[in-house]
Amino acid sequence: MTTISDVHMTPDEFRRAGHAVVDWIARYMEQVEDYPVLAQVEPGAIRARLPEAAPERGEPLEAVLRDLDEVILPGVTHWQSPNFYAYFPANASGPAMLGDLVSSGLGVQGMSWATSPACTELETHLLDWLVDLLALPESFRYTRAGGGVIQDTASSASLCALLAARERATVGRANVEGVTRTLTAYVSNQGHSSVMKGAGIAGIGRDHLRLIDVDDAHAMRPDALERAIVADREAGHTPFFVTATVGTTPSTAMDPLRPIGEICRRHGLWLHVDAALAGTAALCPEFRWIHEGLELADSYCFNPHKWMLTNFDCDAFYVADRAALLDALSILPEYLRTKASESGAVIDYRDWHVPLGRRFRALKLWFVIRHYGVAGLQLHVREHVKLAQEFAAWVEADARFALAAPVPLNLVCFRHVGGDEVNQRLMDELNASGDLYLSHARLDDRLVLRLAIGAPGTRRRHVERAWQRIRETAEAIAGGA
Ligand SMILES: *Cc1c(COP(=O)(O)O)cnc(C)c1O
């Protein structure tokens, strides 16, 4: 290679290489079930197999694909395996991958409407579709005072909600800095760690985030919330923000939105609803009860990148009053001014999140919704909920095991009755076997195992086999093996 024209991949070379990569991914999809689910490598093992220095001269794609097989795959934990039950799912799907590929191919930067109008308008339109698909409140539509935007993650969505709420609570006050120092926020003690992180980033202070008690089903207690708000106000604080969780991370507990929302209205607090995993279930009318009271929320988010077949990253974030969000985040330096923006006729999504730049993420979501249709997406959700309910019934019928929490959707929290040590060993041995991958949580101060059913390929035979492996392994531990 000597000239600049020689270094780039030509469209023709790209076509050939692209086919080879798509073939590689298709083979991976065929074989993913056969790999040990949890990567069985020691720390540093992958780096040790990589060359010390970057190549001086370009290498053929074949060499890269070979190293993908030999160096990278052994260090991959297979989130798309039908035997993956840890954490929450991170669905990948053919249509999402192809939509993402098109986004890469176009390589547009959609920070403003004018920098690629389709990037903005497709996104706005799809987020309105999702209002229909999940039967979300009408106030979340852009055609009303609200609107939706795709964020990278629920963590970013929570942060933006906090920033908008902070703006609303402090703007126009005589002593903004003084008031900001008194702000207090609320989330249940089962809420996601990103709320704590966000409180730090937003300058609220982690010690100004109150962790509210939960009931026997691990859901926030509205009476405890209200007491905390009143006590803070009496102590001279300024309560301003509540996160309610629809489907908590440890156990998919459902905070009661209506009473929480009524408390927020009564005391003038912003209500953000975090439905990162569970929101997808509302595709099915029979699960829409999880959003009962959502019309009282100021903002809401769920992650199509968890259970809605859209490759990471894709979080759908809504506000009921976009003015509060824009007040907090919009900026307009001279170099970003365009006629379209000045006219107010268009959306500039750079003002709806923290980064300036943004990818054309709506494409993958569009490919997904058009490939599956509403009916296909509903089948996907119903299959997993049904399998989780079956698994829960097997646990209940076995005297050596107990359910550790209600099972409203697709996550089963359970434990062996032998105590924490047995459960820890059970999980460690199962995960080391590579046959399946579970994670854990602590509920009521006990270690519990989490089996989250949500990988696109998981069928009844996989869940049956998981239960069989769990019982066999427990017997071996009890027998002193
Ligand atoms: C997974 C999860 C999150 C965080 O998701 P990211 O999109 O990775 O930030 C937030 N809240 C809840 C309840 C979750 O389960």
Short mmCIF file of C-alpha atoms and ligand atoms in Angstrom, two decimals:
data_model
loop_
_atom_site.label_atom_id
_atom_site.label_comp_id
_atom_site.label_asym_id
_atom_site.label_seq_id
_atom_site.Cartn_x
_atom_site.Cartn_y
_atom_site.Cartn_z
CA MET A 1 0.00 0.00 0.00
CA THR A 2 1.50 3.26 -1.05
CA THR A 3 -1.22 5.75 -1.99
CA ILE A 4 -4.25 7.01 -0.14
CA SER A 5 -6.58 5.34 -2.65
CA ASP A 6 -5.09 1.96 -1.82
CA VAL A 7 -5.86 2.05 1.89
CA HIS A 8 -9.66 2.21 1.80
CA MET A 9 -11.98 -0.75 1.35
CA THR A 10 -13.65 -0.33 -2.05
CA PRO A 11 -17.41 -0.83 -2.32
CA ASP A 12 -16.70 -4.11 -4.08
CA GLU A 13 -14.32 -5.29 -1.38
CA PHE A 14 -16.87 -4.20 1.18
CA ARG A 15 -19.56 -6.27 -0.52
CA ARG A 16 -17.42 -9.41 -0.34
CA ALA A 17 -16.18 -8.76 3.19
CA GLY A 18 -19.69 -7.85 4.32
CA HIS A 19 -21.07 -11.15 3.07
CA ALA A 20 -18.32 -12.98 4.95
CA VAL A 21 -19.14 -11.12 8.17
CA VAL A 22 -22.87 -11.74 7.81
CA ASP A 23 -22.07 -15.43 7.25
CA TRP A 24 -19.93 -15.38 10.38
CA ILE A 25 -22.79 -13.90 12.43
CA ALA A 26 -25.34 -16.34 10.97
CA ARG A 27 -23.08 -19.25 11.94
CA TYR A 28 -22.74 -17.77 15.42
CA MET A 29 -26.53 -17.63 15.72
CA GLU A 30 -26.72 -21.31 14.72
CA GLN A 31 -24.06 -22.35 17.23
CA VAL A 32 -24.62 -20.05 20.19
CA GLU A 33 -26.55 -22.70 22.10
CA ASP A 34 -23.50 -24.99 22.13
CA TYR A 35 -21.09 -22.58 23.82
CA PRO A 36 -20.56 -22.46 27.60
CA VAL A 37 -22.85 -19.56 28.49
CA LEU A 38 -20.51 -17.81 30.91
CA ALA A 39 -17.02 -17.19 29.50
CA GLN A 40 -14.65 -19.59 31.23
CA VAL A 41 -11.48 -17.49 31.25
CA GLU A 42 -9.19 -16.01 33.88
CA PRO A 43 -8.68 -12.23 34.10
CA GLY A 44 -6.09 -11.08 31.56
CA ALA A 45 -6.37 -14.22 29.42
CA ILE A 46 -7.71 -12.41 26.37
CA ARG A 47 -5.20 -9.56 26.45
CA ALA A 48 -2.39 -12.07 26.78
CA ARG A 49 -3.33 -13.48 23.38
CA LEU A 50 -3.40 -10.13 21.59
CA PRO A 51 -0.27 -8.75 19.91
CA GLU A 52 1.70 -6.19 21.87
CA ALA A 53 1.47 -3.55 19.13
CA ALA A 54 -1.01 -2.55 16.42
CA PRO A 55 -0.15 -3.80 12.90
CA GLU A 56 2.04 -1.51 10.81
CA ARG A 57 0.41 -2.68 7.58
CA GLY A 58 -3.21 -3.58 7.01
CA GLU A 59 -4.24 -7.22 7.29
CA PRO A 60 -6.79 -9.26 5.31
CA LEU A 61 -10.27 -9.69 6.78
CA GLU A 62 -9.72 -13.46 6.92
CA ALA A 63 -7.04 -12.91 9.57
CA VAL A 64 -9.42 -10.83 11.66
CA LEU A 65 -12.22 -13.40 11.38
CA ARG A 66 -9.82 -16.16 12.41
CA ASP A 67 -8.88 -14.22 15.55
CA LEU A 68 -12.55 -13.59 16.24
CA ASP A 69 -12.99 -17.36 16.48
CA GLU A 70 -9.75 -18.14 18.27
CA VAL A 71 -9.12 -15.18 20.55
CA ILE A 72 -12.37 -13.33 21.06
CA LEU A 73 -15.11 -15.97 21.21
CA PRO A 74 -13.54 -17.84 24.15
CA GLY A 75 -13.82 -14.60 26.13
CA VAL A 76 -17.44 -13.91 25.22
CA THR A 77 -20.32 -14.52 27.59
CA HIS A 78 -23.19 -15.55 25.37
CA TRP A 79 -26.04 -13.20 26.15
CA GLN A 80 -27.97 -14.54 23.15
CA SER A 81 -27.72 -18.16 24.31
CA PRO A 82 -31.13 -19.68 25.04
CA ASN A 83 -29.53 -20.82 28.31
CA PHE A 84 -28.75 -17.27 29.47
CA TYR A 85 -30.92 -16.42 32.49
CA ALA A 86 -28.72 -13.91 34.35
CA TYR A 87 -29.42 -10.20 35.03
CA PHE A 88 -32.03 -9.11 32.49
CA PRO A 89 -31.93 -10.09 28.82
CA ALA A 90 -30.17 -7.91 26.22
CA ASN A 91 -32.01 -9.05 23.13
CA ALA A 92 -30.35 -9.08 19.73
CA SER A 93 -32.30 -9.90 16.57
CA GLY A 94 -31.62 -10.22 12.85
CA PRO A 95 -33.71 -7.21 11.86
CA ALA A 96 -32.13 -5.02 14.57
CA MET A 97 -28.62 -5.98 13.44
CA LEU A 98 -29.48 -5.15 9.85
CA GLY A 99 -31.03 -1.82 10.79
CA ASP A 100 -27.90 -1.00 12.78
CA LEU A 101 -25.77 -1.92 9.79
CA VAL A 102 -27.73 0.51 7.63
CA SER A 103 -27.23 3.18 10.30
CA SER A 104 -23.48 2.54 10.12
CA GLY A 105 -23.62 2.61 6.37
CA LEU A 106 -25.31 5.98 6.25
CA GLY A 107 -23.03 7.27 8.98
CA VAL A 108 -25.17 10.32 9.64
CA GLN A 109 -24.94 12.49 12.71
CA GLY A 110 -28.43 13.45 13.77
CA MET A 111 -27.79 16.14 16.35
CA SER A 112 -30.19 18.59 14.66
CA TRP A 113 -33.15 18.13 12.39
CA ALA A 114 -31.20 19.84 9.61
CA THR A 115 -28.20 17.52 9.91
CA SER A 116 -30.39 14.66 8.64
CA PRO A 117 -34.16 15.23 8.76
CA ALA A 118 -35.10 11.54 8.42
CA CYS A 119 -33.04 10.66 11.49
CA THR A 120 -35.18 12.96 13.61
CA GLU A 121 -38.56 12.41 12.00
CA LEU A 122 -38.39 8.59 11.96
CA GLU A 123 -37.47 8.66 15.64
CA THR A 124 -40.32 10.99 16.61
CA HIS A 125 -42.74 8.88 14.62
CA LEU A 126 -41.61 5.55 16.11
CA LEU A 127 -41.83 6.94 19.64
CA ASP A 128 -45.43 7.90 18.88
CA TRP A 129 -45.97 4.35 17.57
CA LEU A 130 -44.67 3.02 20.88
CA VAL A 131 -47.25 5.17 22.70
CA ASP A 132 -49.88 3.18 20.75
CA LEU A 133 -48.14 -0.17 21.14
CA LEU A 134 -47.77 0.10 24.92
CA ALA A 135 -50.95 2.18 25.44
CA LEU A 136 -48.89 4.90 27.13
CA PRO A 137 -50.51 8.19 28.22
CA GLU A 138 -51.44 10.55 25.37
CA SER A 139 -49.49 13.32 27.10
CA PHE A 140 -46.25 11.60 26.00
CA ARG A 141 -46.94 12.33 22.33
CA TYR A 142 -45.01 15.02 20.54
CA THR A 143 -48.28 16.25 19.07
CA ARG A 144 -49.25 17.14 22.64
CA ALA A 145 -46.94 18.97 25.02
CA GLY A 146 -44.67 15.99 25.57
CA GLY A 147 -42.56 13.79 23.38
CA GLY A 148 -40.19 10.87 23.19
CA VAL A 149 -36.53 10.47 22.35
CA ILE A 150 -34.18 7.52 22.06
CA GLN A 151 -31.48 7.61 24.70
CA ASP A 152 -28.55 5.23 24.95
CA THR A 153 -29.66 3.77 28.30
CA ALA A 154 -32.18 4.01 31.11
CA SER A 155 -29.37 5.48 33.21
CA SER A 156 -29.14 8.46 30.85
CA ALA A 157 -32.92 8.78 30.77
CA SER A 158 -33.04 8.93 34.58
CA LEU A 159 -30.31 11.54 34.60
CA CYS A 160 -32.19 13.70 32.07
CA ALA A 161 -35.38 13.37 34.13
CA LEU A 162 -33.46 14.50 37.21
CA LEU A 163 -31.97 17.47 35.34
CA ALA A 164 -35.36 18.55 34.02
CA ALA A 165 -36.90 18.22 37.49
CA ARG A 166 -34.03 20.16 39.04
CA GLU A 167 -34.56 22.94 36.51
CA ARG A 168 -38.27 23.07 37.25
CA ALA A 169 -37.64 23.13 41.03
CA THR A 170 -35.04 25.88 40.95
CA VAL A 171 -35.65 28.13 37.93
CA GLY A 172 -36.68 31.65 38.84
CA ARG A 173 -35.98 31.12 42.54
CA ALA A 174 -34.22 33.94 44.34
CA ASN A 175 -31.24 31.86 45.39
CA VAL A 176 -30.81 29.01 42.89
CA GLU A 177 -27.58 27.68 44.35
CA GLY A 178 -28.96 27.77 47.86
CA VAL A 179 -32.16 25.98 46.82
CA THR A 180 -30.18 23.38 44.82
CA ARG A 181 -28.24 22.47 47.96
CA THR A 182 -31.51 21.64 49.75
CA LEU A 183 -33.01 19.39 47.03
CA THR A 184 -33.95 15.85 48.06
CA ALA A 185 -34.99 12.93 45.81
CA TYR A 186 -36.69 9.59 46.51
CA VAL A 187 -36.52 6.03 45.20
CA SER A 188 -37.31 2.71 46.85
CA ASN A 189 -34.48 0.74 48.40
CA GLN A 190 -34.98 -1.70 45.48
CA GLY A 191 -34.51 1.03 42.85
CA HIS A 192 -31.75 0.91 40.27
CA SER A 193 -28.21 2.05 41.08
CA SER A 194 -28.37 4.49 38.15
CA VAL A 195 -30.65 6.75 40.21
CA MET A 196 -27.92 7.06 42.85
CA LYS A 197 -25.33 7.68 40.16
CA GLY A 198 -27.58 10.30 38.55
CA ALA A 199 -28.12 12.09 41.87
CA GLY A 200 -24.34 12.43 42.14
CA ILE A 201 -23.88 13.62 38.56
CA ALA A 202 -26.78 16.09 38.76
CA GLY A 203 -25.26 17.70 41.83
CA ILE A 204 -28.11 16.65 44.11
CA GLY A 205 -25.71 14.58 46.18
CA ARG A 206 -25.98 10.90 46.90
CA ASP A 207 -26.79 11.66 50.53
CA HIS A 208 -29.82 13.66 49.35
CA LEU A 209 -31.35 10.59 47.72
CA ARG A 210 -33.70 8.91 50.19
CA LEU A 211 -34.14 5.14 49.93
CA ILE A 212 -37.77 4.40 50.78
CA ASP A 213 -38.96 1.23 52.54
CA VAL A 214 -40.77 -1.48 50.62
CA ASP A 215 -43.65 -3.85 51.41
CA ASP A 216 -43.64 -7.66 51.49
CA ALA A 217 -43.69 -7.76 47.69
CA HIS A 218 -40.61 -5.45 47.56
CA ALA A 219 -42.65 -2.53 46.17
CA MET A 220 -42.32 1.05 47.45
CA ARG A 221 -44.60 1.92 50.37
CA PRO A 222 -46.46 5.14 49.52
CA ASP A 223 -47.01 5.93 53.22
CA ALA A 224 -43.27 5.73 53.85
CA LEU A 225 -42.64 7.97 50.84
CA GLU A 226 -45.03 10.61 52.06
CA ARG A 227 -43.59 10.55 55.58
CA ALA A 228 -40.08 11.05 54.19
CA ILE A 229 -41.20 13.99 52.04
CA VAL A 230 -42.97 15.68 54.94
CA ALA A 231 -40.02 15.11 57.30
CA ASP A 232 -37.57 16.55 54.76
CA ARG A 233 -39.72 19.61 54.21
CA GLU A 234 -39.98 20.20 57.94
CA ALA A 235 -36.19 19.94 58.16
CA GLY A 236 -35.80 22.72 55.58
CA HIS A 237 -35.11 20.53 52.55
CA THR A 238 -36.79 20.88 49.15
CA PRO A 239 -38.24 17.52 48.02
CA PHE A 240 -38.41 17.61 44.20
CA PHE A 241 -38.11 14.20 42.54
CA VAL A 242 -39.36 10.62 42.87
CA THR A 243 -38.38 7.59 40.78
CA ALA A 244 -40.95 4.81 40.83
CA THR A 245 -39.82 1.49 39.40
CA VAL A 246 -42.03 -0.75 37.29
CA GLY A 247 -40.18 -4.05 37.53
CA THR A 248 -37.27 -3.59 39.95
CA THR A 249 -33.93 -5.08 39.03
CA PRO A 250 -33.67 -7.54 41.95
CA SER A 251 -37.18 -8.99 41.65
CA THR A 252 -39.43 -7.12 39.10
CA ALA A 253 -41.44 -5.64 41.98
CA MET A 254 -44.01 -3.08 40.82
CA ASP A 255 -44.14 0.22 42.69
CA PRO A 256 -47.80 1.38 42.89
CA LEU A 257 -47.83 4.31 40.46
CA ARG A 258 -51.22 5.78 41.29
CA PRO A 259 -50.74 6.42 45.03
CA ILE A 260 -47.13 7.50 44.42
CA GLY A 261 -48.27 9.81 41.62
CA GLU A 262 -50.96 11.33 43.83
CA ILE A 263 -48.39 12.05 46.54
CA CYS A 264 -46.13 13.69 43.93
CA ARG A 265 -48.99 15.89 42.72
CA ARG A 266 -49.97 16.83 46.27
CA HIS A 267 -46.44 17.89 47.18
CA GLY A 268 -45.37 19.22 43.78
CA LEU A 269 -42.68 16.62 43.00
CA TRP A 270 -41.58 15.35 39.58
CA LEU A 271 -42.45 11.66 39.08
CA HIS A 272 -40.13 9.62 36.86
CA VAL A 273 -41.13 6.02 36.10
CA ASP A 274 -38.34 3.55 35.35
CA ALA A 275 -39.73 0.50 33.51
CA ALA A 276 -36.41 -0.50 31.92
CA LEU A 277 -37.16 -4.22 31.61
CA ALA A 278 -40.87 -4.54 32.32
CA GLY A 279 -42.20 -1.81 30.03
CA THR A 280 -41.96 -4.16 27.04
CA ALA A 281 -44.61 -6.40 28.61
CA ALA A 282 -47.20 -3.67 27.97
CA LEU A 283 -47.12 -4.69 24.30
CA CYS A 284 -49.69 -7.26 25.51
CA PRO A 285 -53.01 -5.86 26.81
CA GLU A 286 -53.10 -8.46 29.59
CA PHE A 287 -49.92 -6.99 31.16
CA ARG A 288 -50.83 -3.31 30.88
CA TRP A 289 -51.87 -3.24 34.55
CA ILE A 290 -48.16 -2.63 35.29
CA HIS A 291 -48.65 0.96 34.05
CA GLU A 292 -51.79 1.67 36.08
CA GLY A 293 -51.50 5.34 37.12
CA LEU A 294 -48.76 6.20 34.59
CA GLU A 295 -50.74 9.25 33.44
CA LEU A 296 -49.56 10.90 36.68
CA ALA A 297 -45.90 10.61 35.60
CA ASP A 298 -43.81 13.52 34.34
CA SER A 299 -41.39 11.17 32.60
CA TYR A 300 -41.03 7.50 31.75
CA CYS A 301 -38.53 5.16 30.18
CA PHE A 302 -38.17 1.57 29.06
CA ASN A 303 -35.44 -0.30 27.21
CA PRO A 304 -36.30 -1.93 23.88
CA HIS A 305 -32.69 -3.15 24.18
CA LYS A 306 -33.62 -5.44 27.02
CA TRP A 307 -36.67 -7.45 26.03
CA MET A 308 -37.89 -5.92 22.78
CA LEU A 309 -35.49 -7.50 20.31
CA THR A 310 -33.60 -4.28 19.58
CA ASN A 311 -29.85 -4.54 19.96
CA PHE A 312 -28.21 -2.44 22.66
CA ASP A 313 -28.34 0.55 22.85
CA CYS A 314 -31.94 1.76 22.71
CA ASP A 315 -33.90 3.32 25.56
CA ALA A 316 -37.24 5.03 24.87
CA PHE A 317 -37.59 8.11 27.09
CA TYR A 318 -40.76 10.21 27.34
CA VAL A 319 -41.68 13.46 29.02
CA ALA A 320 -45.19 14.81 29.50
CA ASP A 321 -43.94 18.41 29.30
CA ARG A 322 -40.98 18.76 26.96
CA ALA A 323 -40.48 22.42 27.93
CA ALA A 324 -38.98 21.40 31.27
CA LEU A 325 -36.47 19.09 29.55
CA LEU A 326 -35.55 21.68 26.92
CA ASP A 327 -35.14 24.40 29.57
CA ALA A 328 -32.61 22.16 31.27
CA LEU A 329 -30.67 20.95 28.24
CA SER A 330 -30.99 23.24 25.23
CA ILE A 331 -28.07 25.27 24.04
CA LEU A 332 -27.73 27.27 20.87
CA PRO A 333 -24.23 28.45 20.01
CA GLU A 334 -23.87 30.33 16.74
CA TYR A 335 -22.35 27.38 14.87
CA LEU A 336 -25.45 25.22 15.51
CA ARG A 337 -28.00 27.82 14.39
CA THR A 338 -30.13 26.79 11.40
CA LYS A 339 -33.21 28.31 9.79
CA ALA A 340 -35.25 25.22 10.62
CA SER A 341 -34.35 25.41 14.32
CA GLU A 342 -35.06 29.12 14.53
CA SER A 343 -38.50 28.59 12.98
CA GLY A 344 -39.44 26.24 15.84
CA ALA A 345 -41.02 23.86 13.34
CA VAL A 346 -38.58 21.01 13.99
CA ILE A 347 -37.08 18.98 16.81
CA ASP A 348 -33.37 19.19 17.53
CA TYR A 349 -32.78 16.08 19.59
CA ARG A 350 -29.40 17.35 20.81
CA ASP A 351 -31.50 19.32 23.31
CA TRP A 352 -33.13 16.16 24.66
CA HIS A 353 -30.07 14.39 26.09
CA VAL A 354 -26.54 14.91 27.36
CA PRO A 355 -24.39 14.30 24.25
CA LEU A 356 -24.52 16.57 21.24
CA GLY A 357 -24.05 13.89 18.58
CA ARG A 358 -26.39 11.00 17.97
CA ARG A 359 -26.57 7.89 15.80
CA PHE A 360 -29.53 6.92 13.63
CA ARG A 361 -30.79 4.44 16.25
CA ALA A 362 -34.40 4.62 15.10
CA LEU A 363 -33.48 2.49 12.08
CA LYS A 364 -32.92 -0.67 14.10
CA LEU A 365 -36.16 -0.13 16.01
CA TRP A 366 -38.00 0.44 12.71
CA PHE A 367 -36.57 -2.77 11.23
CA VAL A 368 -37.65 -4.66 14.37
CA ILE A 369 -41.21 -3.35 14.52
CA ARG A 370 -41.75 -3.91 10.79
CA HIS A 371 -40.23 -7.40 10.80
CA TYR A 372 -42.11 -8.75 13.81
CA GLY A 373 -45.27 -6.68 13.66
CA VAL A 374 -47.16 -6.09 16.89
CA ALA A 375 -48.36 -9.72 16.85
CA GLY A 376 -44.81 -11.10 16.63
CA LEU A 377 -43.57 -8.91 19.46
CA GLN A 378 -46.51 -10.01 21.62
CA LEU A 379 -45.73 -13.70 20.97
CA HIS A 380 -42.14 -13.13 22.11
CA VAL A 381 -43.28 -11.59 25.42
CA ARG A 382 -46.05 -14.12 26.07
CA GLU A 383 -43.75 -17.09 25.50
CA HIS A 384 -41.31 -15.90 28.17
CA VAL A 385 -43.97 -14.98 30.71
CA LYS A 386 -45.59 -18.39 30.26
CA LEU A 387 -42.28 -20.22 30.70
CA ALA A 388 -41.42 -18.20 33.82
CA GLN A 389 -44.83 -19.00 35.33
CA GLU A 390 -44.26 -22.71 34.62
CA PHE A 391 -40.81 -22.61 36.17
CA ALA A 392 -42.24 -20.85 39.24
CA ALA A 393 -44.83 -23.63 39.61
CA TRP A 394 -42.07 -26.28 39.50
CA VAL A 395 -40.17 -24.42 42.23
CA GLU A 396 -43.28 -24.20 44.39
CA ALA A 397 -43.99 -27.90 44.02
CA ASP A 398 -40.50 -28.91 45.22
CA ALA A 399 -40.06 -28.85 49.02
CA ARG A 400 -36.29 -28.20 48.71
CA PHE A 401 -36.91 -24.87 46.98
CA ALA A 402 -39.01 -21.77 47.64
CA LEU A 403 -40.04 -18.71 45.66
CA ALA A 404 -38.43 -15.58 47.07
CA ALA A 405 -40.74 -13.01 45.45
CA PRO A 406 -43.94 -12.78 43.39
CA VAL A 407 -43.45 -13.57 39.68
CA PRO A 408 -45.46 -10.94 37.79
CA LEU A 409 -43.64 -11.43 34.47
CA ASN A 410 -40.55 -13.26 33.27
CA LEU A 411 -38.21 -13.22 36.30
CA VAL A 412 -38.26 -15.97 38.91
CA CYS A 413 -36.47 -15.29 42.22
CA PHE A 414 -36.04 -18.51 44.16
CA ARG A 415 -33.78 -20.16 46.67
CA HIS A 416 -32.81 -23.53 48.01
CA VAL A 417 -34.12 -23.86 51.56
CA GLY A 418 -30.64 -24.91 52.74
CA GLY A 419 -29.49 -21.30 53.24
CA ASP A 420 -27.14 -18.74 51.70
CA GLU A 421 -24.09 -20.99 51.46
CA VAL A 422 -25.95 -23.70 49.59
CA ASN A 423 -27.43 -21.15 47.19
CA GLN A 424 -24.04 -19.55 46.55
CA ARG A 425 -22.49 -22.93 45.81
CA LEU A 426 -25.43 -23.93 43.65
CA MET A 427 -25.09 -20.81 41.53
CA ASP A 428 -21.29 -21.01 41.29
CA GLU A 429 -21.35 -24.65 40.20
CA LEU A 430 -24.12 -24.18 37.66
CA ASN A 431 -22.43 -21.13 36.14
CA ALA A 432 -19.03 -22.88 36.04
CA SER A 433 -20.61 -25.82 34.21
CA GLY A 434 -21.40 -23.55 31.26
CA ASP A 435 -24.82 -25.21 30.87
CA LEU A 436 -26.74 -22.16 32.03
CA TYR A 437 -26.08 -18.79 33.58
CA LEU A 438 -27.99 -17.43 36.59
CA SER A 439 -27.39 -14.32 38.67
CA HIS A 440 -28.36 -13.46 42.24
CA ALA A 441 -29.88 -10.78 44.41
CA ARG A 442 -30.33 -10.18 48.12
CA LEU A 443 -33.98 -10.05 49.23
CA ASP A 444 -35.07 -9.82 52.87
CA ASP A 445 -31.39 -10.27 53.70
CA ARG A 446 -31.20 -13.64 52.02
CA LEU A 447 -29.28 -14.68 48.92
CA VAL A 448 -31.72 -15.57 46.15
CA LEU A 449 -31.14 -16.92 42.64
CA ARG A 450 -32.58 -15.05 39.67
CA LEU A 451 -33.77 -16.84 36.54
CA ALA A 452 -34.77 -14.21 33.97
CA ILE A 453 -36.31 -15.68 30.84
CA GLY A 454 -35.92 -13.37 27.88
CA ALA A 455 -33.40 -14.58 25.30
CA PRO A 456 -35.06 -14.77 21.87
CA GLY A 457 -34.21 -18.47 21.48
CA THR A 458 -35.33 -19.74 24.89
CA ARG A 459 -37.99 -22.45 24.58
CA ARG A 460 -39.62 -24.85 27.02
CA ARG A 461 -36.94 -27.52 26.52
CA HIS A 462 -34.23 -25.10 27.66
CA VAL A 463 -36.13 -24.14 30.81
CA GLU A 464 -36.90 -27.80 31.58
CA ARG A 465 -33.22 -28.62 31.22
CA ALA A 466 -32.27 -25.68 33.45
CA TRP A 467 -34.59 -26.95 36.19
CA GLN A 468 -33.18 -30.44 35.83
CA ARG A 469 -29.58 -29.14 36.13
CA ILE A 470 -30.55 -27.01 39.16
CA ARG A 471 -32.09 -29.99 40.95
CA GLU A 472 -29.23 -32.38 40.08
CA THR A 473 -26.63 -29.90 41.26
CA ALA A 474 -28.52 -29.23 44.49
CA GLU A 475 -28.73 -32.97 45.16
CA ALA A 476 -24.99 -33.35 44.57
CA ILE A 477 -24.27 -30.50 47.02
CA ALA A 478 -26.64 -31.96 49.64
CA GLY A 479 -25.04 -35.40 49.16
CA GLY A 480 -21.66 -33.89 49.96
CA ALA A 481 -20.31 -34.34 46.45
C1 LIG B 1 -31.46 -2.50 33.67
C2 LIG B 1 -32.09 -1.42 34.47
C3 LIG B 1 -31.65 -0.09 34.38
C4 LIG B 1 -30.41 0.33 33.67
O1 LIG B 1 -30.38 0.07 32.36
P1 LIG B 1 -29.35 0.79 31.39
O2 LIG B 1 -30.17 1.00 30.17
O3 LIG B 1 -28.23 -0.17 31.20
O4 LIG B 1 -28.90 2.06 32.01
C5 LIG B 1 -32.37 0.88 35.04
N1 LIG B 1 -33.44 0.56 35.78
C6 LIG B 1 -33.87 -0.70 35.91
C7 LIG B 1 -35.07 -0.98 36.76
C8 LIG B 1 -33.20 -1.74 35.27
O5 LIG B 1 -33.62 -2.99 35.43
#
